[in-house]
PDB file of C-alpha atoms in Angstrom:
ATOM      1  CA  MET A   1       0.000   0.000   0.000  1.00 49.00           C
ATOM      2  CA  SER A   2       2.761   2.421   0.980  1.00 57.00           C
ATOM      3  CA  ASP A   3       4.684   1.445  -2.171  1.00 60.00           C
ATOM      4  CA  GLN A   4       1.652   2.295  -4.257  1.00 64.00           C
ATOM      5  CA  SER A   5       1.187   5.698  -2.639  1.00 67.00           C
ATOM      6  CA  SER A   6       4.882   6.617  -3.066  1.00 66.00           C
ATOM      7  CA  GLY A   7       4.507   5.651  -6.751  1.00 68.00           C
ATOM      8  CA  TRP A   8       1.575   8.059  -7.090  1.00 73.00           C
ATOM      9  CA  SER A   9       3.453  10.822  -5.265  1.00 77.00           C
ATOM     10  CA  LEU A  10       6.348  10.438  -7.761  1.00 78.00           C
ATOM     11  CA  LEU A  11       4.036  10.497 -10.742  1.00 84.00           C
ATOM     12  CA  SER A  12       2.688  14.025 -10.282  1.00 85.00           C
ATOM     13  CA  PRO A  13       6.081  15.858 -10.253  1.00 86.00           C
ATOM     14  CA  LEU A  14       7.122  13.669 -13.178  1.00 88.00           C
ATOM     15  CA  LEU A  15       4.047  14.737 -15.129  1.00 91.00           C
ATOM     16  CA  ILE A  16       4.788  18.392 -14.313  1.00 92.00           C
ATOM     17  CA  VAL A  17       8.360  18.021 -15.617  1.00 90.00           C
ATOM     18  CA  ILE A  18       7.145  16.287 -18.775  1.00 91.00           C
ATOM     19  CA  GLY A  19       4.461  18.949 -19.276  1.00 92.00           C
ATOM     20  CA  TRP A  20       6.923  21.785 -18.914  1.00 92.00           C
ATOM     21  CA  SER A  21       9.442  20.179 -21.213  1.00 89.00           C
ATOM     22  CA  ILE A  22       6.747  19.822 -23.882  1.00 90.00           C
ATOM     23  CA  VAL A  23       5.764  23.483 -23.474  1.00 91.00           C
ATOM     24  CA  LEU A  24       9.393  24.664 -23.627  1.00 91.00           C
ATOM     25  CA  THR A  25      10.256  22.477 -26.608  1.00 88.00           C
ATOM     26  CA  ASN A  26       7.222  23.749 -28.467  1.00 89.00           C
ATOM     27  CA  ALA A  27       8.116  27.353 -27.642  1.00 92.00           C
ATOM     28  CA  SER A  28      11.642  26.805 -28.921  1.00 90.00           C
ATOM     29  CA  ARG A  29      10.188  25.206 -32.091  1.00 89.00           C
ATOM     30  CA  TYR A  30       8.143  28.356 -32.755  1.00 91.00           C
ATOM     31  CA  ALA A  31      11.083  30.644 -31.923  1.00 93.00           C
ATOM     32  CA  ARG A  32      13.306  28.739 -34.351  1.00 91.00           C
ATOM     33  CA  ARG A  33      10.635  28.899 -37.020  1.00 93.00           C
ATOM     34  CA  SER A  34      10.245  32.671 -36.739  1.00 94.00           C
ATOM     35  CA  GLU A  35      14.032  33.163 -36.638  1.00 94.00           C
ATOM     36  CA  ILE A  36      14.358  31.163 -39.847  1.00 94.00           C
ATOM     37  CA  ARG A  37      11.453  33.081 -41.415  1.00 96.00           C
ATOM     38  CA  GLY A  38      13.292  36.309 -40.576  1.00 96.00           C
ATOM     39  CA  LEU A  39      16.465  35.045 -42.237  1.00 95.00           C
ATOM     40  CA  CYS A  40      14.445  33.948 -45.293  1.00 96.00           C
ATOM     41  CA  ASN A  41      12.979  37.452 -45.538  1.00 96.00           C
ATOM     42  CA  ASP A  42      16.475  38.952 -45.320  1.00 96.00           C
ATOM     43  CA  VAL A  43      17.674  36.698 -48.134  1.00 95.00           C
ATOM     44  CA  ASP A  44      14.607  37.596 -50.164  1.00 96.00           C
ATOM     45  CA  SER A  45      15.081  41.346 -49.871  1.00 96.00           C
ATOM     46  CA  LEU A  46      18.867  41.209 -50.402  1.00 96.00           C
ATOM     47  CA  ALA A  47      18.518  39.028 -53.485  1.00 96.00           C
ATOM     48  CA  THR A  48      15.769  41.257 -54.893  1.00 96.00           C
ATOM     49  CA  GLU A  49      17.960  44.323 -54.272  1.00 95.00           C
ATOM     50  CA  ILE A  50      20.863  42.710 -56.143  1.00 96.00           C
ATOM     51  CA  SER A  51      18.604  41.858 -59.057  1.00 95.00           C
ATOM     52  CA  ALA A  52      17.092  45.355 -59.200  1.00 95.00           C
ATOM     53  CA  GLU A  53      20.484  47.088 -59.061  1.00 94.00           C
ATOM     54  CA  THR A  54      21.926  44.812 -61.709  1.00 95.00           C
ATOM     55  CA  LYS A  55      18.981  45.516 -64.000  1.00 94.00           C
ATOM     56  CA  ASP A  56      19.301  49.242 -63.341  1.00 92.00           C
ATOM     57  CA  PHE A  57      23.010  49.291 -64.097  1.00 93.00           C
ATOM     58  CA  TRP A  58      23.114  47.016 -67.127  1.00 93.00           C
ATOM     59  CA  LEU A  59      19.953  48.283 -68.824  1.00 91.00           C
ATOM     60  CA  LYS A  60      19.339  51.862 -67.697  1.00 82.00           C
ATOM     61  CA  LYS A  61      22.189  53.740 -66.051  1.00 78.00           C
ATOM     62  CA  TYR A  62      25.113  52.287 -68.007  1.00 77.00           C
ATOM     63  CA  GLU A  63      25.261  55.141 -70.483  1.00 79.00           C
ATOM     64  CA  GLU A  64      25.538  57.944 -67.939  1.00 82.00           C
ATOM     65  CA  CYS A  65      27.797  56.081 -65.502  1.00 82.00           C
ATOM     66  CA  SER A  66      31.184  57.643 -64.790  1.00 86.00           C
ATOM     67  CA  SER A  67      34.114  55.337 -64.023  1.00 86.00           C
ATOM     68  CA  SER A  68      33.728  55.982 -60.286  1.00 88.00           C
ATOM     69  CA  GLU A  69      30.044  55.043 -60.468  1.00 90.00           C
ATOM     70  CA  VAL A  70      30.990  51.817 -62.241  1.00 91.00           C
ATOM     71  CA  ARG A  71      33.546  51.150 -59.531  1.00 91.00           C
ATOM     72  CA  HIS A  72      30.912  51.827 -56.894  1.00 93.00           C
ATOM     73  CA  TYR A  73      28.487  49.437 -58.597  1.00 94.00           C
ATOM     74  CA  ILE A  74      31.104  46.657 -58.709  1.00 94.00           C
ATOM     75  CA  TYR A  75      32.172  46.882 -55.053  1.00 94.00           C
ATOM     76  CA  HIS A  76      28.640  47.501 -53.796  1.00 94.00           C
ATOM     77  CA  THR A  77      27.284  44.472 -55.663  1.00 95.00           C
ATOM     78  CA  GLU A  78      30.199  42.286 -54.580  1.00 93.00           C
ATOM     79  CA  ASN A  79      29.562  43.190 -50.944  1.00 93.00           C
ATOM     80  CA  ALA A  80      25.812  42.642 -51.281  1.00 95.00           C
ATOM     81  CA  ILE A  81      26.469  39.147 -52.686  1.00 95.00           C
ATOM     82  CA  GLU A  82      28.885  38.458 -49.819  1.00 92.00           C
ATOM     83  CA  ARG A  83      26.156  39.451 -47.352  1.00 94.00           C
ATOM     84  CA  LEU A  84      23.741  37.168 -49.171  1.00 95.00           C
ATOM     85  CA  ASP A  85      26.279  34.340 -48.983  1.00 93.00           C
ATOM     86  CA  LYS A  86      26.650  34.877 -45.222  1.00 93.00           C
ATOM     87  CA  LYS A  87      22.862  34.908 -44.718  1.00 94.00           C
ATOM     88  CA  LEU A  88      22.516  31.639 -46.642  1.00 94.00           C
ATOM     89  CA  GLU A  89      25.272  30.127 -44.517  1.00 92.00           C
ATOM     90  CA  LEU A  90      23.482  31.233 -41.331  1.00 93.00           C
ATOM     91  CA  LEU A  91      20.170  29.933 -42.618  1.00 93.00           C
ATOM     92  CA  GLN A  92      21.640  26.505 -43.248  1.00 92.00           C
ATOM     93  CA  ALA A  93      23.346  26.423 -39.867  1.00 91.00           C
ATOM     94  CA  ARG A  94      20.210  27.474 -37.957  1.00 89.00           C
ATOM     95  CA  SER A  95      17.793  25.237 -39.827  1.00 89.00           C
ATOM     96  CA  GLN A  96      20.167  22.267 -40.172  1.00 85.00           C
ATOM     97  CA  TYR A  97      18.871  21.822 -43.699  1.00 87.00           C
ATOM     98  CA  SER A  98      21.113  22.388 -46.655  1.00 86.00           C
ATOM     99  CA  ILE A  99      20.403  24.552 -49.673  1.00 85.00           C
ATOM    100  CA  GLY A 100      21.907  22.331 -52.327  1.00 79.00           C
ATOM    101  CA  LYS A 101      22.468  24.995 -54.962  1.00 82.00           C
ATOM    102  CA  SER A 102      23.547  27.900 -52.738  1.00 85.00           C
ATOM    103  CA  VAL A 103      27.273  27.711 -53.580  1.00 86.00           C
ATOM    104  CA  GLU A 104      26.529  27.508 -57.285  1.00 88.00           C
ATOM    105  CA  ILE A 105      24.042  30.405 -57.144  1.00 91.00           C
ATOM    106  CA  ILE A 106      26.438  32.681 -55.256  1.00 92.00           C
ATOM    107  CA  GLU A 107      29.243  31.875 -57.672  1.00 90.00           C
ATOM    108  CA  LYS A 108      27.018  32.643 -60.672  1.00 92.00           C
ATOM    109  CA  LEU A 109      25.814  35.908 -59.150  1.00 94.00           C
ATOM    110  CA  HIS A 110      29.388  37.066 -58.463  1.00 93.00           C
ATOM    111  CA  ASP A 111      30.399  36.106 -61.950  1.00 92.00           C
ATOM    112  CA  LYS A 112      27.529  37.602 -63.926  1.00 93.00           C
ATOM    113  CA  THR A 113      26.883  40.841 -62.059  1.00 94.00           C
ATOM    114  CA  THR A 114      30.401  42.219 -62.414  1.00 92.00           C
ATOM    115  CA  MET A 115      32.075  40.470 -65.359  1.00 92.00           C
ATOM    116  CA  ASP A 116      33.211  43.205 -67.770  1.00 90.00           C
ATOM    117  CA  ALA A 117      31.055  45.803 -66.004  1.00 91.00           C
ATOM    118  CA  GLU A 118      33.975  48.238 -66.495  1.00 90.00           C
ATOM    119  CA  ARG A 119      33.290  48.103 -70.245  1.00 89.00           C
ATOM    120  CA  VAL A 120      29.531  48.110 -70.114  1.00 89.00           C
ATOM    121  CA  LYS A 121      29.264  50.933 -72.660  1.00 88.00           C
ATOM    122  CA  GLU A 122      31.170  48.930 -75.268  1.00 88.00           C
ATOM    123  CA  LEU A 123      29.045  45.812 -74.879  1.00 88.00           C
ATOM    124  CA  GLN A 124      26.210  44.963 -77.250  1.00 89.00           C
ATOM    125  CA  GLU A 125      22.638  45.271 -76.075  1.00 89.00           C
ATOM    126  CA  GLU A 126      22.091  41.527 -76.334  1.00 91.00           C
ATOM    127  CA  ARG A 127      24.898  40.823 -73.856  1.00 91.00           C
ATOM    128  CA  ARG A 128      23.606  43.463 -71.403  1.00 92.00           C
ATOM    129  CA  VAL A 129      20.058  42.128 -71.548  1.00 94.00           C
ATOM    130  CA  ARG A 130      21.393  38.607 -71.066  1.00 93.00           C
ATOM    131  CA  VAL A 131      23.269  39.637 -67.897  1.00 93.00           C
ATOM    132  CA  ALA A 132      20.164  41.250 -66.399  1.00 94.00           C
ATOM    133  CA  LEU A 133      17.985  38.244 -67.247  1.00 95.00           C
ATOM    134  CA  GLN A 134      20.486  35.694 -65.975  1.00 95.00           C
ATOM    135  CA  VAL A 135      20.900  37.506 -62.664  1.00 95.00           C
ATOM    136  CA  ASP A 136      17.127  37.724 -62.348  1.00 95.00           C
ATOM    137  CA  HIS A 137      16.902  33.982 -62.985  1.00 95.00           C
ATOM    138  CA  ASP A 138      19.601  33.158 -60.398  1.00 94.00           C
ATOM    139  CA  VAL A 139      17.916  35.379 -57.826  1.00 95.00           C
ATOM    140  CA  ALA A 140      14.607  33.584 -58.452  1.00 95.00           C
ATOM    141  CA  MET A 141      16.396  30.232 -57.976  1.00 93.00           C
ATOM    142  CA  CYS A 142      17.902  31.486 -54.735  1.00 94.00           C
ATOM    143  CA  ILE A 143      14.564  32.694 -53.370  1.00 94.00           C
ATOM    144  CA  SER A 144      12.736  29.503 -54.319  1.00 93.00           C
ATOM    145  CA  ALA A 145      15.495  27.345 -52.726  1.00 93.00           C
ATOM    146  CA  VAL A 146      15.161  29.364 -49.525  1.00 94.00           C
ATOM    147  CA  GLU A 147      11.360  29.066 -49.546  1.00 94.00           C
ATOM    148  CA  GLU A 148      11.674  25.304 -50.007  1.00 92.00           C
ATOM    149  CA  LEU A 149      13.940  25.222 -46.976  1.00 92.00           C
ATOM    150  CA  PHE A 150      11.392  27.172 -44.947  1.00 93.00           C
ATOM    151  CA  ASP A 151       8.686  24.818 -46.111  1.00 92.00           C
ATOM    152  CA  SER A 152      10.662  21.885 -44.670  1.00 90.00           C
ATOM    153  CA  VAL A 153      11.204  23.745 -41.390  1.00 88.00           C
ATOM    154  CA  ALA A 154       7.548  24.785 -41.106  1.00 87.00           C
ATOM    155  CA  GLY A 155       6.376  21.268 -41.882  1.00 85.00           C
ATOM    156  CA  GLU A 156       8.476  19.790 -39.106  1.00 81.00           C
ATOM    157  CA  GLY A 157       6.174  18.281 -36.468  1.00 82.00           C
ATOM    158  CA  PHE A 158       6.687  18.497 -32.718  1.00 83.00           C
ATOM    159  CA  PHE A 159       8.210  15.030 -32.346  1.00 82.00           C
ATOM    160  CA  GLN A 160      10.501  15.473 -35.342  1.00 81.00           C
ATOM    161  CA  PHE A 161      11.742  18.742 -33.885  1.00 81.00           C
ATOM    162  CA  ALA A 162      12.161  17.244 -30.393  1.00 82.00           C
ATOM    163  CA  TRP A 163      14.066  14.268 -31.785  1.00 82.00           C
ATOM    164  CA  ARG A 164      16.369  16.524 -33.834  1.00 78.00           C
ATOM    165  CA  LYS A 165      16.973  18.705 -30.790  1.00 77.00           C
ATOM    166  CA  LEU A 166      17.729  15.683 -28.635  1.00 77.00           C
ATOM    167  CA  LEU A 167      20.188  14.346 -31.196  1.00 76.00           C
ATOM    168  CA  THR A 168      21.901  17.723 -31.453  1.00 73.00           C
ATOM    169  CA  LYS A 169      22.139  18.050 -27.674  1.00 70.00           C
ATOM    170  CA  CYS A 170      23.255  14.513 -26.991  1.00 68.00           C
ATOM    171  CA  ASP A 171      25.385  14.243 -30.087  1.00 64.00           C
ATOM    172  CA  GLY A 172      23.665  11.259 -31.757  1.00 58.00           C
ATOM    173  CA  VAL A 173      26.865   9.397 -32.668  1.00 61.00           C
ATOM    174  CA  GLY A 174      28.290   9.887 -29.171  1.00 67.00           C
ATOM    175  CA  LEU A 175      25.078   8.595 -27.621  1.00 65.00           C
ATOM    176  CA  CYS A 176      25.086   5.426 -29.736  1.00 67.00           C
ATOM    177  CA  LYS A 177      28.764   4.853 -28.876  1.00 70.00           C
ATOM    178  CA  LYS A 178      28.019   5.277 -25.172  1.00 71.00           C
ATOM    179  CA  ILE A 179      25.131   2.788 -25.335  1.00 72.00           C
ATOM    180  CA  SER A 180      27.280   0.275 -27.198  1.00 72.00           C
ATOM    181  CA  ASP A 181      30.127   0.738 -24.656  1.00 75.00           C
ATOM    182  CA  ILE A 182      27.735   0.130 -21.749  1.00 74.00           C
ATOM    183  CA  TYR A 183      26.429  -2.944 -23.494  1.00 72.00           C
ATOM    184  CA  LYS A 184      29.912  -4.334 -24.135  1.00 73.00           C
ATOM    185  CA  MET A 185      31.487  -3.500 -20.748  1.00 74.00           C
ATOM    186  CA  ARG A 186      28.627  -4.026 -18.325  1.00 73.00           C
ATOM    187  CA  LEU A 187      25.788  -6.000 -19.846  1.00 74.00           C
ATOM    188  CA  LEU A 188      27.596  -8.476 -22.090  1.00 75.00           C
ATOM    189  CA  PRO A 189      29.740 -10.126 -19.331  1.00 76.00           C
ATOM    190  CA  HIS A 190      26.612 -10.663 -17.206  1.00 74.00           C
ATOM    191  CA  LEU A 191      24.710 -12.136 -20.129  1.00 76.00           C
ATOM    192  CA  GLN A 192      27.612 -14.456 -20.959  1.00 76.00           C
ATOM    193  CA  ARG A 193      27.855 -15.598 -17.331  1.00 77.00           C
ATOM    194  CA  TYR A 194      24.121 -16.164 -17.263  1.00 75.00           C
ATOM    195  CA  ALA A 195      24.270 -18.150 -20.491  1.00 76.00           C
ATOM    196  CA  GLU A 196      27.120 -20.291 -19.113  1.00 77.00           C
ATOM    197  CA  ASN A 197      25.179 -21.029 -15.897  1.00 76.00           C
ATOM    198  CA  PHE A 198      22.091 -21.819 -17.880  1.00 69.00           C
ATOM    199  CA  SER A 199      23.864 -24.260 -20.196  1.00 70.00           C
ATOM    200  CA  ARG A 200      25.449 -26.204 -17.271  1.00 67.00           C
ATOM    201  CA  PRO A 201      23.750 -29.531 -16.537  1.00 61.00           C
TER     202      PRO A 201
ATOM    203  CA  MET B   1      64.323  27.964 -56.413  1.00 66.00           C
ATOM    204  CA  ASN B   2      63.103  29.541 -53.199  1.00 73.00           C
ATOM    205  CA  ASP B   3      60.489  27.884 -51.070  1.00 90.00           C
ATOM    206  CA  GLU B   4      57.476  30.092 -50.615  1.00 92.00           C
ATOM    207  CA  LYS B   5      56.303  33.593 -51.374  1.00 94.00           C
ATOM    208  CA  VAL B   6      53.284  35.221 -49.777  1.00 96.00           C
ATOM    209  CA  ILE B   7      51.515  37.954 -51.735  1.00 96.00           C
ATOM    210  CA  ASN B   8      48.963  39.983 -49.856  1.00 97.00           C
ATOM    211  CA  ILE B   9      46.908  41.793 -52.490  1.00 96.00           C
ATOM    212  CA  ALA B  10      45.679  44.558 -50.150  1.00 96.00           C
ATOM    213  CA  GLN B  11      49.178  45.323 -48.844  1.00 96.00           C
ATOM    214  CA  ASP B  12      51.405  44.557 -51.824  1.00 96.00           C
ATOM    215  CA  PHE B  13      49.133  45.749 -54.630  1.00 96.00           C
ATOM    216  CA  SER B  14      45.965  47.667 -53.804  1.00 95.00           C
ATOM    217  CA  ASP B  15      42.920  47.471 -51.594  1.00 93.00           C
ATOM    218  CA  MET B  16      40.809  48.502 -54.597  1.00 93.00           C
ATOM    219  CA  PRO B  17      41.785  46.109 -57.380  1.00 94.00           C
ATOM    220  CA  LEU B  18      39.592  46.548 -60.442  1.00 92.00           C
ATOM    221  CA  GLY B  19      39.281  45.691 -64.111  1.00 92.00           C
ATOM    222  CA  ARG B  20      41.254  43.825 -66.711  1.00 93.00           C
ATOM    223  CA  ASP B  21      43.880  46.256 -67.977  1.00 92.00           C
ATOM    224  CA  ASP B  22      45.032  49.881 -67.881  1.00 92.00           C
ATOM    225  CA  LEU B  23      41.878  51.012 -69.688  1.00 91.00           C
ATOM    226  CA  ASP B  24      39.856  50.008 -66.636  1.00 90.00           C
ATOM    227  CA  GLY B  25      42.060  51.508 -63.947  1.00 89.00           C
ATOM    228  CA  PRO B  26      45.579  51.567 -62.510  1.00 92.00           C
ATOM    229  CA  TYR B  27      45.234  48.500 -60.265  1.00 94.00           C
ATOM    230  CA  ASN B  28      43.987  46.008 -62.786  1.00 95.00           C
ATOM    231  CA  GLY B  29      44.251  42.248 -63.160  1.00 96.00           C
ATOM    232  CA  LYS B  30      46.853  42.312 -65.911  1.00 96.00           C
ATOM    233  CA  LYS B  31      49.137  44.572 -63.892  1.00 96.00           C
ATOM    234  CA  PHE B  32      48.809  42.351 -60.823  1.00 96.00           C
ATOM    235  CA  ARG B  33      49.571  39.261 -62.852  1.00 96.00           C
ATOM    236  CA  GLU B  34      52.552  40.740 -64.670  1.00 95.00           C
ATOM    237  CA  SER B  35      54.122  42.697 -61.843  1.00 95.00           C
ATOM    238  CA  LEU B  36      53.637  40.309 -58.925  1.00 95.00           C
ATOM    239  CA  LEU B  37      52.079  36.942 -59.620  1.00 95.00           C
ATOM    240  CA  LYS B  38      54.042  35.835 -62.669  1.00 94.00           C
ATOM    241  CA  ASN B  39      57.426  36.688 -61.154  1.00 93.00           C
ATOM    242  CA  ALA B  40      56.551  34.979 -57.890  1.00 95.00           C
ATOM    243  CA  LEU B  41      55.426  31.826 -59.706  1.00 94.00           C
ATOM    244  CA  HIS B  42      58.651  31.877 -61.686  1.00 92.00           C
ATOM    245  CA  GLN B  43      60.931  32.326 -58.668  1.00 93.00           C
ATOM    246  CA  TYR B  44      59.223  30.338 -55.926  1.00 94.00           C
ATOM    247  CA  GLN B  45      58.056  26.769 -55.551  1.00 93.00           C
ATOM    248  CA  LYS B  46      54.876  27.799 -53.808  1.00 95.00           C
ATOM    249  CA  VAL B  47      53.003  31.088 -54.010  1.00 96.00           C
ATOM    250  CA  VAL B  48      50.362  31.962 -51.447  1.00 97.00           C
ATOM    251  CA  VAL B  49      47.959  34.736 -52.467  1.00 97.00           C
ATOM    252  CA  GLU B  50      46.161  36.263 -49.514  1.00 97.00           C
ATOM    253  CA  MET B  51      43.053  38.029 -50.744  1.00 96.00           C
ATOM    254  CA  ASP B  52      41.521  39.417 -47.561  1.00 95.00           C
ATOM    255  CA  GLY B  53      41.564  43.135 -46.807  1.00 93.00           C
ATOM    256  CA  THR B  54      40.414  44.581 -50.124  1.00 94.00           C
ATOM    257  CA  LEU B  55      37.077  46.276 -50.796  1.00 92.00           C
ATOM    258  CA  GLY B  56      36.057  43.408 -53.071  1.00 91.00           C
ATOM    259  CA  TYR B  57      36.927  41.747 -56.352  1.00 92.00           C
ATOM    260  CA  GLY B  58      35.191  42.316 -59.633  1.00 92.00           C
ATOM    261  CA  SER B  59      35.009  39.227 -61.823  1.00 94.00           C
ATOM    262  CA  SER B  60      37.060  40.899 -64.561  1.00 95.00           C
ATOM    263  CA  PHE B  61      40.003  41.427 -62.198  1.00 96.00           C
ATOM    264  CA  LEU B  62      39.977  37.802 -61.034  1.00 96.00           C
ATOM    265  CA  ASP B  63      39.562  36.441 -64.534  1.00 95.00           C
ATOM    266  CA  GLU B  64      42.410  38.530 -65.910  1.00 95.00           C
ATOM    267  CA  ALA B  65      44.754  38.031 -62.956  1.00 96.00           C
ATOM    268  CA  PHE B  66      44.341  34.269 -62.534  1.00 96.00           C
ATOM    269  CA  GLY B  67      42.662  33.024 -65.718  1.00 95.00           C
ATOM    270  CA  GLY B  68      45.246  35.096 -67.631  1.00 95.00           C
ATOM    271  CA  LEU B  69      48.025  32.859 -66.276  1.00 95.00           C
ATOM    272  CA  VAL B  70      46.602  30.043 -68.400  1.00 95.00           C
ATOM    273  CA  ARG B  71      45.487  32.151 -71.387  1.00 93.00           C
ATOM    274  CA  GLU B  72      48.507  34.415 -71.714  1.00 91.00           C
ATOM    275  CA  ASP B  73      51.375  32.884 -69.771  1.00 90.00           C
ATOM    276  CA  ASP B  74      51.181  29.218 -70.714  1.00 86.00           C
ATOM    277  CA  TYR B  75      50.645  27.822 -67.254  1.00 92.00           C
ATOM    278  CA  THR B  76      48.365  24.826 -67.034  1.00 92.00           C
ATOM    279  CA  ALA B  77      45.624  24.510 -64.443  1.00 93.00           C
ATOM    280  CA  GLU B  78      47.372  21.403 -63.055  1.00 93.00           C
ATOM    281  CA  GLN B  79      50.673  23.293 -62.609  1.00 93.00           C
ATOM    282  CA  LEU B  80      48.836  26.088 -60.842  1.00 95.00           C
ATOM    283  CA  ARG B  81      47.079  23.655 -58.507  1.00 94.00           C
ATOM    284  CA  CYS B  82      50.526  22.452 -57.384  1.00 94.00           C
ATOM    285  CA  LYS B  83      52.121  25.889 -57.076  1.00 93.00           C
ATOM    286  CA  LEU B  84      49.392  28.298 -56.134  1.00 96.00           C
ATOM    287  CA  VAL B  85      47.518  28.627 -52.851  1.00 96.00           C
ATOM    288  CA  VAL B  86      44.657  31.129 -52.733  1.00 96.00           C
ATOM    289  CA  LYS B  87      43.327  32.272 -49.377  1.00 96.00           C
ATOM    290  CA  HIS B  88      40.229  34.302 -48.573  1.00 94.00           C
ATOM    291  CA  LYS B  89      37.812  34.323 -45.670  1.00 90.00           C
ATOM    292  CA  ARG B  90      34.985  33.375 -48.013  1.00 87.00           C
ATOM    293  CA  ASN B  91      35.273  30.122 -49.899  1.00 87.00           C
ATOM    294  CA  SER B  92      33.203  31.521 -52.763  1.00 87.00           C
ATOM    295  CA  THR B  93      36.061  33.895 -53.688  1.00 91.00           C
ATOM    296  CA  VAL B  94      38.607  31.064 -53.708  1.00 93.00           C
ATOM    297  CA  ASP B  95      36.232  28.921 -55.776  1.00 91.00           C
ATOM    298  CA  ARG B  96      35.820  31.734 -58.281  1.00 92.00           C
ATOM    299  CA  VAL B  97      39.590  32.006 -58.767  1.00 95.00           C
ATOM    300  CA  TRP B  98      39.836  28.286 -59.570  1.00 95.00           C
ATOM    301  CA  LYS B  99      36.766  28.479 -61.786  1.00 94.00           C
ATOM    302  CA  TYR B 100      38.397  31.193 -63.916  1.00 94.00           C
ATOM    303  CA  ILE B 101      41.597  29.158 -64.113  1.00 95.00           C
ATOM    304  CA  ASP B 102      39.662  26.051 -65.188  1.00 94.00           C
ATOM    305  CA  GLU B 103      37.556  27.987 -67.696  1.00 91.00           C
ATOM    306  CA  ALA B 104      40.671  29.563 -69.214  1.00 89.00           C
ATOM    307  CA  LYS B 105      42.060  26.051 -69.585  1.00 74.00           C
ATOM    308  CA  LYS B 106      38.971  25.006 -71.545  1.00 67.00           C
ATOM    309  CA  ALA B 107      39.082  28.113 -73.719  1.00 64.00           C
ATOM    310  CA  ARG B 108      42.745  27.626 -74.638  1.00 61.00           C
TER     311      ARG B 108
END
């Protein structure tokens, strides 16, 4: 009887701990989701800015641009792409999902936005239009890759999130190694001894 | 042949490298290649190019400075992979350098 009552008295604090851990895990799931949404929005606006400036430079302003304005465009765009690269890196680290094409997209953006920008006035219209369109296309690819990533994060259920968090905290590989060590060092000798005793006549 | 030469673009050349040749500006890719990089590759077994510290790199500068080694100076991409080490805080910049070298190899 007393054993039963002590069991019941243990159960209620245990339920409180479990309840709180569910609430906290869920809160951290929502916080992570809104942090990732924020990063996605940053990527979206940066990428759109790069596309708009590239279009402006290659199709509109190129004729009136002085050499210092061209220089400004090149460094400004390079730095904007670097910021975009950093944001994508952060997004992947925070979400623990990878954006497969991010390296390729960043490389293409660097390449196309500034290649031969110094001689923009000498280039044929077809080449200038092509640059603007290609950058627009790469930016669209970047934004859709980021939205796909957010879709995966948003679709993550509570248990999936909790499991991922547990693995990250415990270091999944380390945990498995620890369990296998315990099995080998502590449990296996006992089992062997038990098997030997059992097989004796 | 000496062992190793370190070239820091921001300190040894300019913190505002830009363009292909003198038409584009005084600190262009061709000038960097001819005045620093080519000599270093000729005299040293290993050349380390440190690229941090500049305001950025336009694609034309990188293409002319590094791709030009294959197009104009008869280096092969394989030789450059053995001799040249490119360092920058962002991997994308290093990748671009090797991309221009590889593309120049294809174009040759």
